[in-house]
XYZ file of N, CA and C in Angstrom:
693
model
N 88.546 119.594 90.340
C 87.209 120.075 90.694
C 86.136 119.096 90.239
N 86.233 118.669 88.972
C 85.284 117.715 88.399
C 86.076 116.591 87.762
N 85.763 115.361 88.171
C 86.492 114.215 87.649
C 85.532 113.100 87.285
N 85.795 112.468 86.154
C 85.051 111.276 85.742
C 86.051 110.190 85.380
N 85.774 108.979 85.848
C 86.652 107.844 85.565
C 85.827 106.686 85.017
N 86.283 106.153 83.890
C 85.606 105.005 83.267
C 84.106 105.247 83.146
N 83.757 106.441 82.680
C 82.359 106.858 82.641
C 81.655 106.325 81.401
N 80.524 105.658 81.639
C 79.612 105.238 80.584
C 78.261 105.897 80.854
N 77.580 106.280 79.783
C 76.267 106.889 79.940
C 75.334 106.343 78.876
N 74.098 106.060 79.286
C 73.162 105.352 78.424
C 71.858 106.128 78.264
N 71.283 106.041 77.063
C 69.874 106.346 76.830
C 69.209 105.017 76.515
N 68.316 104.580 77.404
C 67.793 103.232 77.269
C 68.928 102.249 77.491
N 69.095 101.321 76.565
C 70.189 100.350 76.666
C 71.375 100.711 75.773
N 71.276 101.856 75.098
C 72.321 102.245 74.155
C 73.386 103.091 74.853
N 74.644 102.646 74.838
C 75.705 103.467 75.431
C 76.073 104.620 74.501
N 76.001 105.835 75.013
C 76.356 107.020 74.229
C 77.780 107.452 74.544
N 78.133 107.468 75.826
C 79.501 107.734 76.246
C 80.132 106.432 76.696
N 81.400 106.227 76.323
C 82.037 104.959 76.608
C 83.451 105.165 77.163
N 83.627 104.783 78.427
C 84.944 104.734 79.071
C 85.658 106.083 79.034
N 84.943 107.145 79.441
C 85.540 108.479 79.466
C 86.290 108.724 80.765
N 87.454 109.328 80.632
C 88.218 109.801 81.785
C 88.478 111.293 81.579
N 87.882 112.101 82.436
C 87.915 113.557 82.277
C 88.288 114.194 83.608
N 89.136 115.205 83.536
C 89.484 115.981 84.724
C 89.410 117.459 84.378
N 88.622 118.201 85.135
C 88.480 119.648 84.939
C 88.970 120.337 86.200
N 90.004 121.135 86.075
C 90.578 121.824 87.228
C 89.785 123.077 87.574
N 89.812 123.431 88.845
C 89.130 124.635 89.297
C 89.700 125.862 88.592
N 88.800 126.721 88.089
C 89.216 127.951 87.428
C 89.631 127.787 85.986
N 89.511 126.587 85.452
C 89.941 126.337 84.072
C 88.826 126.628 83.072
N 89.202 126.638 81.802
C 88.261 126.831 80.702
C 88.462 125.646 79.757
N 87.464 124.766 79.686
C 87.543 123.546 78.890
C 86.551 123.611 77.746
N 87.017 123.319 76.539
C 86.139 123.228 75.376
C 85.954 121.754 75.001
N 84.713 121.346 74.855
C 84.368 119.997 74.407
C 83.936 120.103 72.949
N 84.622 119.353 72.081
C 84.427 119.532 70.651
C 84.189 118.184 69.975
N 83.741 118.246 68.725
C 83.472 117.040 67.954
C 82.325 117.287 67.001
N 82.168 116.379 66.066
C 81.068 116.508 65.107
C 79.731 116.262 65.793
N 78.655 116.519 65.095
C 77.321 116.299 65.643
C 77.103 114.821 65.953
N 76.453 114.562 67.080
C 76.074 113.201 67.415
C 77.146 112.346 68.053
N 78.242 112.951 68.511
C 79.337 112.143 69.068
C 79.270 112.035 70.592
N 78.345 112.768 71.235
C 78.182 112.643 72.681
C 78.473 113.877 73.500
N 78.659 115.024 72.846
C 79.010 116.248 73.584
C 77.886 116.663 74.532
N 76.678 116.745 73.996
C 75.531 117.110 74.832
C 75.311 116.075 75.922
N 75.471 114.809 75.572
C 75.279 113.741 76.555
C 76.256 113.876 77.714
N 77.474 114.319 77.443
C 78.443 114.504 78.525
C 77.940 115.535 79.527
N 77.463 116.671 79.046
C 76.953 117.693 79.968
C 75.716 117.201 80.707
N 74.827 116.524 79.996
C 73.608 115.993 80.631
C 73.950 114.919 81.662
N 74.996 114.161 81.406
C 75.417 113.139 82.363
C 75.942 113.782 83.637
N 76.711 114.846 83.477
C 77.214 115.561 84.656
C 76.053 116.073 85.507
N 74.969 116.469 84.833
C 73.802 116.996 85.546
C 72.828 115.909 85.992
N 73.096 114.659 85.640
C 72.208 113.574 86.054
C 70.943 113.478 85.235
N 71.028 113.804 83.949
C 69.837 113.866 83.095
C 69.765 112.741 82.064
N 70.656 111.769 82.146
C 70.573 110.613 81.255
C 69.962 109.437 82.020
N 69.641 108.370 81.291
C 68.903 107.261 81.906
C 69.727 106.531 82.962
N 70.894 106.074 82.586
C 71.761 105.363 83.532
C 73.218 105.686 83.229
N 74.046 105.553 84.246
C 75.485 105.748 84.067
C 76.223 104.676 84.857
N 77.480 104.469 84.474
C 78.376 103.643 85.281
C 79.742 104.308 85.282
N 80.598 103.851 86.169
C 81.856 104.543 86.393
C 81.689 105.520 87.540
N 82.663 106.372 87.740
C 82.595 107.316 88.857
C 82.653 108.752 88.359
N 81.990 109.622 89.099
C 81.986 111.047 88.777
C 81.930 111.811 90.090
N 82.886 112.725 90.279
C 82.982 113.467 91.533
C 83.120 114.959 91.250
N 82.523 115.759 92.133
C 82.629 117.215 92.051
C 83.115 117.722 93.397
N 84.263 118.353 93.394
C 84.908 118.809 94.627
C 84.985 117.681 95.655
N 85.285 116.492 95.172
C 85.443 115.337 96.050
C 84.157 114.625 96.405
N 82.999 115.183 96.024
C 81.708 114.576 96.366
C 81.248 113.654 95.225
N 80.794 112.483 95.585
C 80.300 111.518 94.613
C 78.958 112.002 94.066
N 78.871 112.139 92.736
C 77.631 112.626 92.122
C 76.664 111.513 91.754
N 77.112 110.270 91.785
C 76.338 109.188 91.164
C 74.940 109.024 91.746
N 74.769 109.280 93.040
C 73.464 109.069 93.663
C 72.661 110.353 93.816
N 73.193 111.475 93.336
C 72.524 112.761 93.553
C 71.587 113.099 92.400
N 70.351 113.521 92.686
C 69.457 113.999 91.629
C 69.940 115.347 91.086
N 69.376 115.755 89.974
C 69.827 116.965 89.284
C 69.793 118.195 90.187
N 68.718 118.371 90.940
C 68.607 119.603 91.738
C 69.655 119.645 92.855
N 70.057 118.496 93.343
C 71.105 118.470 94.366
C 72.463 118.815 93.757
N 72.685 118.398 92.513
C 73.936 118.755 91.832
C 73.992 120.265 91.619
N 72.841 120.858 91.308
C 72.791 122.312 91.133
C 73.145 123.029 92.429
N 72.665 122.529 93.556
C 72.949 123.202 94.821
C 74.417 123.089 95.216
N 75.142 122.145 94.615
C 76.584 122.064 94.843
C 77.338 123.174 94.119
N 76.661 123.815 93.147
C 77.293 124.896 92.397
C 77.550 124.575 90.948
N 76.811 123.580 90.401
C 76.952 123.223 88.997
C 75.826 123.883 88.210
N 76.167 124.864 87.374
C 75.187 125.551 86.545
C 75.182 124.979 85.141
N 74.003 124.854 84.546
C 73.863 124.213 83.235
C 73.003 125.079 82.332
N 73.540 125.425 81.166
C 72.787 126.156 80.143
C 72.647 125.228 78.946
N 71.464 124.637 78.756
C 71.293 123.623 77.710
C 71.131 124.236 76.332
N 71.233 123.386 75.327
C 70.849 123.796 73.977
C 69.377 124.179 73.992
N 69.022 125.178 73.200
C 67.622 125.589 73.152
C 67.236 126.570 74.233
N 68.173 126.850 75.159
C 68.036 127.906 76.160
C 67.014 127.583 77.251
N 65.803 127.150 76.865
C 64.778 126.720 77.815
C 64.407 127.800 78.831
N 64.340 129.050 78.379
C 63.763 130.073 79.246
C 62.255 129.840 79.302
N 61.623 130.324 80.341
C 60.169 130.165 80.477
C 59.504 131.336 79.765
N 58.825 131.091 78.644
C 58.379 132.194 77.790
C 57.375 133.139 78.436
N 56.544 132.637 79.353
C 55.513 133.494 79.953
C 56.027 134.242 81.185
N 57.206 133.879 81.658
C 57.813 134.606 82.775
C 58.563 135.820 82.239
N 58.601 136.878 83.029
C 59.390 138.044 82.642
C 60.888 137.725 82.764
N 61.691 138.626 82.218
C 63.138 138.491 82.360
C 63.514 138.407 83.838
N 62.951 139.298 84.646
C 63.245 139.288 86.081
C 62.868 137.946 86.707
N 61.684 137.452 86.390
C 61.227 136.189 86.988
C 62.097 135.014 86.554
N 62.513 135.009 85.285
C 63.403 133.947 84.819
C 64.719 133.963 85.593
N 65.280 135.143 85.799
C 66.559 135.226 86.514
C 66.394 134.811 87.973
N 65.342 135.304 88.611
C 65.114 134.964 90.018
C 64.957 133.461 90.199
N 64.421 132.768 89.186
C 64.305 131.313 89.265
C 65.649 130.654 89.573
N 66.709 131.221 89.009
C 68.028 130.643 89.240
C 68.459 130.694 90.683
N 67.941 131.666 91.439
C 68.371 131.806 92.838
C 67.876 130.667 93.713
N 66.896 129.895 93.239
C 66.350 128.816 94.064
C 67.310 127.631 94.185
N 68.411 127.661 93.443
C 69.459 126.650 93.628
C 70.518 127.119 94.617
N 70.382 128.332 95.127
C 71.346 128.843 96.106
C 71.088 128.205 97.467
N 72.144 128.061 98.228
C 71.997 127.494 99.568
C 71.987 128.556 100.657
N 72.207 129.835 100.258
C 72.226 130.900 101.269
C 70.878 131.585 101.435
N 69.875 131.153 100.663
C 68.532 131.705 100.810
C 68.284 133.016 100.105
N 69.294 133.605 99.456
C 69.115 134.887 98.787
C 68.241 134.724 97.542
N 67.278 135.594 97.391
C 66.380 135.556 96.238
C 66.362 136.897 95.500
N 67.444 137.652 95.659
C 67.544 138.942 94.993
C 68.325 138.809 93.697
N 68.121 139.768 92.806
C 68.766 139.741 91.508
C 70.189 140.265 91.639
N 71.204 139.417 91.378
C 72.597 139.861 91.540
C 72.933 141.017 90.599
N 73.556 142.068 91.147
C 73.827 143.284 90.375
C 74.763 143.029 89.205
N 75.768 142.152 89.392
C 76.770 141.989 88.342
C 76.179 141.378 87.074
N 75.044 140.705 87.195
C 74.414 140.118 86.014
C 73.950 141.209 85.062
N 73.398 142.271 85.603
C 72.914 143.359 84.756
C 74.075 144.119 84.132
N 75.206 144.128 84.812
C 76.401 144.760 84.239
C 76.944 143.917 83.079
N 76.855 142.595 83.205
C 77.321 141.716 82.142
C 76.383 141.722 80.945
N 75.086 141.842 81.213
C 74.073 141.800 80.151
C 73.165 143.025 80.251
N 73.662 144.193 79.848
C 72.877 145.420 80.028
C 71.546 145.413 79.279
N 71.438 144.660 78.184
C 70.174 144.622 77.450
C 69.059 144.039 78.311
N 69.401 143.128 79.210
C 68.384 142.529 80.074
C 67.830 143.550 81.059
N 68.655 144.506 81.458
C 68.183 145.550 82.365
C 67.083 146.372 81.708
N 67.223 146.600 80.403
C 66.204 147.349 79.663
C 64.891 146.572 79.573
N 65.000 145.230 79.508
C 63.840 144.384 79.238
C 63.376 143.612 80.476
N 63.656 144.157 81.668
C 63.422 143.403 82.888
C 61.974 142.922 83.040
N 61.020 143.701 82.537
C 59.609 143.333 82.686
C 59.010 142.764 81.401
N 59.866 142.486 80.416
C 59.404 141.865 79.173
C 59.390 140.347 79.348
N 58.428 139.691 78.726
C 58.351 138.238 78.841
C 59.494 137.574 78.068
N 59.986 136.485 78.614
C 61.096 135.791 77.992
C 60.813 135.359 76.566
N 59.574 134.983 76.288
C 59.211 134.537 74.953
C 59.203 135.642 73.925
N 59.248 136.894 74.363
C 59.243 138.023 73.433
C 60.650 138.490 73.070
N 61.669 137.867 73.639
C 63.047 138.245 73.340
C 63.526 137.549 72.065
N 64.557 138.117 71.450
C 65.189 137.461 70.310
C 65.968 136.239 70.805
N 66.417 135.407 69.867
C 67.171 134.223 70.249
C 68.434 134.549 71.020
N 69.147 135.576 70.575
C 70.363 135.972 71.267
C 70.092 136.508 72.657
N 69.016 137.283 72.787
C 68.652 137.815 74.093
C 68.209 136.696 75.034
N 67.502 135.699 74.503
C 67.113 134.553 75.327
C 68.336 133.783 75.811
N 69.366 133.690 74.957
C 70.577 133.005 75.381
C 71.263 133.768 76.505
N 71.302 135.094 76.386
C 71.855 135.899 77.471
C 71.052 135.712 78.754
N 69.736 135.614 78.612
C 68.874 135.397 79.772
C 69.151 134.036 80.410
N 69.343 133.017 79.582
C 69.616 131.680 80.119
C 70.923 131.662 80.908
N 71.930 132.374 80.409
C 73.195 132.449 81.133
C 73.017 133.243 82.427
N 72.266 134.346 82.340
C 72.013 135.163 83.532
C 71.281 134.355 84.602
N 70.318 133.554 84.183
C 69.578 132.713 85.141
C 70.520 131.736 85.847
N 71.445 131.130 85.084
C 72.408 130.213 85.696
C 73.342 130.949 86.642
N 73.729 132.180 86.287
C 74.620 132.950 87.158
C 73.944 133.345 88.468
N 72.620 133.471 88.439
C 71.884 133.867 89.643
C 71.994 132.821 90.748
N 72.362 131.600 90.385
C 72.517 130.552 91.400
C 73.897 130.592 92.055
N 74.753 131.542 91.626
C 76.112 131.688 92.155
C 76.909 130.405 91.936
N 77.078 130.005 90.668
C 77.714 128.718 90.378
C 79.224 128.751 90.553
N 79.780 127.574 90.810
C 81.227 127.405 90.819
C 81.724 126.981 89.437
N 80.855 126.304 88.693
C 81.185 125.823 87.360
C 79.963 126.013 86.469
N 80.211 126.371 85.220
C 79.129 126.518 84.239
C 79.354 125.531 83.105
N 78.306 124.782 82.780
C 78.301 123.879 81.635
C 77.426 124.513 80.569
N 77.993 124.815 79.411
C 77.254 125.514 78.355
C 77.272 124.685 77.080
N 76.077 124.443 76.534
C 75.935 123.608 75.344
C 75.655 124.482 74.132
N 76.698 124.767 73.368
C 76.622 125.559 72.139
C 75.799 126.841 72.323
N 76.240 127.716 73.222
C 75.453 128.914 73.540
C 75.371 129.940 72.414
N 76.226 129.832 71.388
C 76.185 130.821 70.305
C 75.579 130.262 69.017
N 75.036 129.054 69.074
C 74.470 128.442 67.871
C 73.229 129.210 67.400
N 73.225 129.600 66.134
C 72.062 130.249 65.541
C 71.793 131.655 66.027
N 72.818 132.324 66.548
C 72.646 133.670 67.115
C 73.374 134.684 66.242
N 72.818 135.875 66.159
C 73.392 136.926 65.335
C 74.824 137.241 65.778
N 75.718 137.536 64.824
C 77.158 137.648 65.111
C 77.524 138.641 66.204
N 76.834 139.773 66.282
C 77.217 140.759 67.299
C 76.970 140.234 68.713
N 75.901 139.446 68.885
C 75.620 138.878 70.205
C 76.548 137.699 70.487
N 76.938 136.968 69.440
C 77.929 135.904 69.612
C 79.188 136.464 70.258
N 79.665 137.574 69.743
C 80.876 138.210 70.303
C 80.647 138.627 71.750
N 79.484 139.190 72.047
C 79.177 139.599 73.421
C 79.217 138.399 74.364
N 78.596 137.281 73.950
C 78.551 136.093 74.802
C 79.950 135.517 74.991
N 80.719 135.451 73.912
C 82.083 134.926 74.029
C 82.913 135.774 74.980
N 82.758 137.090 74.908
C 83.504 137.982 75.801
C 83.074 137.792 77.259
N 81.773 137.610 77.478
C 81.270 137.406 78.835
C 81.824 136.118 79.430
N 81.885 135.053 78.629
C 82.409 133.788 79.144
C 83.862 133.942 79.603
N 84.651 134.691 78.847
C 86.035 134.937 79.246
C 86.071 135.720 80.551
N 85.226 136.729 80.672
C 85.196 137.519 81.908
C 84.769 136.672 83.101
N 83.757 135.825 82.909
C 83.305 134.972 84.006
C 84.429 134.070 84.489
N 85.230 133.597 83.560
C 86.340 132.722 83.903
C 87.508 133.498 84.509
N 87.933 134.560 83.842
C 89.145 135.275 84.254
C 88.908 136.191 85.455
N 87.776 136.893 85.477
C 87.526 137.871 86.535
C 86.765 137.283 87.724
N 85.782 136.423 87.442
C 84.929 135.901 88.506
C 85.375 134.517 88.986
N 86.336 133.919 88.280
C 86.870 132.638 88.723
C 85.957 131.457 88.528
N 84.955 131.593 87.659
C 84.032 130.492 87.418
C 84.650 129.521 86.414
N 84.658 128.268 86.748
C 85.150 127.233 85.847
C 84.153 127.063 84.706
N 84.658 126.976 83.482
C 83.801 126.891 82.303
C 84.041 125.572 81.581
N 82.955 124.873 81.259
C 83.006 123.727 80.349
C 82.053 124.055 79.207
N 82.619 124.259 78.023
C 81.867 124.786 76.883
C 81.874 123.795 75.730
N 80.685 123.402 75.281
C 80.550 122.656 74.032
C 80.449 123.676 72.905
N 81.360 123.585 71.933
C 81.400 124.593 70.877
C 82.123 124.025 69.661
N 81.841 124.629 68.492
C 82.506 124.220 67.252
C 83.560 125.231 66.801
N 83.685 126.340 67.524
C 84.551 127.429 67.085
C 86.001 127.143 67.459
N 86.759 126.612 66.497
C 88.140 126.221 66.750
C 88.995 127.435 67.108
N 88.805 128.534 66.404
C 89.596 129.738 66.668
C 89.378 130.229 68.090
N 88.142 130.228 68.548
C 87.823 130.668 69.908
C 88.427 129.708 70.929
N 88.323 128.402 70.666
C 88.872 127.401 71.588
C 90.373 127.577 71.749
N 91.068 127.790 70.644
C 92.513 127.981 70.717
C 92.877 129.240 71.503
N 92.006 130.237 71.443
C 92.288 131.521 72.081
C 92.045 131.486 73.582
N 90.973 130.808 74.022
C 90.550 130.968 75.417
C 90.702 129.716 76.278
N 90.750 128.528 75.676
C 90.678 127.305 76.462
C 92.026 126.921 77.069
N 91.978 126.417 78.304
C 93.152 125.812 78.920
C 93.343 124.391 78.405
N 92.209 123.726 78.157
C 92.267 122.378 77.617
C 91.071 122.156 76.707
N 91.197 121.174 75.829
C 90.068 120.786 74.987
C 89.943 119.271 75.009
N 88.714 118.833 74.758
C 88.398 117.406 74.668
C 87.670 117.201 73.352
N 88.161 116.306 72.530
C 87.504 115.980 71.272
C 86.875 114.599 71.405
N 85.559 114.545 71.212
C 84.838 113.280 71.268
C 84.599 112.746 69.864
N 84.607 111.431 69.765
C 84.269 110.760 68.514
C 83.626 109.424 68.866
N 82.379 109.261 68.438
C 81.620 108.027 68.705
C 81.588 107.683 70.195
N 81.404 108.709 71.012
C 81.234 108.509 72.441
C 82.491 108.295 73.229
N 83.638 108.410 72.574
C 84.913 108.228 73.255
C 85.783 109.467 73.070
N 86.734 109.665 73.975
C 87.688 110.760 73.821
C 88.747 110.337 72.819
N 88.839 111.094 71.731
C 89.849 110.809 70.708
C 91.121 111.597 70.936
N 90.968 112.855 71.339
C 92.124 113.713 71.587
C 91.803 114.575 72.804
N 92.805 114.803 73.614
C 92.649 115.655 74.789
C 93.976 116.352 75.041
N 93.925 117.649 75.314
C 95.179 118.348 75.536
C 94.986 119.837 75.672
N 96.091 120.577 75.549
C 96.060 122.023 75.616
C 95.813 122.619 74.244
N 95.670 123.947 74.164
C 95.349 124.579 72.878
C 96.391 124.319 71.806
N 97.634 124.110 72.208
C 98.676 123.826 71.225
C 98.489 122.461 70.564
N 97.688 121.592 71.217
C 97.438 120.259 70.662
C 96.254 120.224 69.705
N 95.532 121.344 69.612
C 94.406 121.416 68.688
C 94.950 121.787 67.301
N 95.630 120.850 66.702
C 96.347 121.086 65.456
C 95.412 121.009 64.251
N 95.929 121.410 63.104
C 95.157 121.322 61.866
C 94.794 119.879 61.548
N 95.695 118.948 61.856
C 95.399 117.533 61.608
C 94.231 117.049 62.457
N 94.187 117.472 63.727
C 93.073 117.101 64.608
C 91.770 117.692 64.086
N 91.821 118.960 63.689
C 90.634 119.621 63.157
C 90.125 118.895 61.911
N 91.030 118.570 60.998
C 90.629 117.893 59.759
C 90.045 116.512 60.034
N 90.611 115.802 60.996
C 90.198 114.419 61.230
C 88.889 114.314 62.015
N 88.689 115.214 63.001
C 87.572 115.045 63.914
C 86.535 116.170 63.919
N 86.879 117.327 63.347
C 85.994 118.486 63.511
C 85.453 119.036 62.195
N 86.025 118.639 61.075
C 85.571 119.173 59.800
C 84.299 118.444 59.352
N 83.308 119.234 58.955
C 82.024 118.656 58.540
C 82.031 118.399 57.028
């Protein structure tokens, strides 16, 4: 579904990602892991076309992404939930979600019903401004907004960071449902080794902009955790 070969990505003249080869299968759940500053966020931003320059090849469902601007990548079905959530604080919950529909190619601008079933708290706060929600509620809103575009794949950058534990569990459960029940491919940047071992089909460990380890959950051993993931 998503493939990168010999991928380099730059901010200015500095290479952040170096010679990455990544393959994400349709319907899979991939966890991208590593210590802070190793290139995890840059990988997701590169897929979305948000870094300065790239080299190598990157394809989504066989389509070359290299010349496509970010909004065109979104219309292909690539949903992105960045760190910091980036909800629009003065827009209501409803307006924030409807914004996601503008990446749809079928012209629908209605609020998808299944989103409210996944995030019932948002149904209660539909007319509340996004800036008045708690951090966890804003994260749920950011995911709901991405789902409104009817994505084929979701890229999530540490969606549970700094969020109260009960909402962390809710978000983790929703991601599993989106993958298992709705068939949405998930690429998740996360530090939770236990969760990765439980839900991921594959994991990618980055170190200094390169892939150090890649494999299935059985390959996420204690030695790998100690060498690349322990702070």
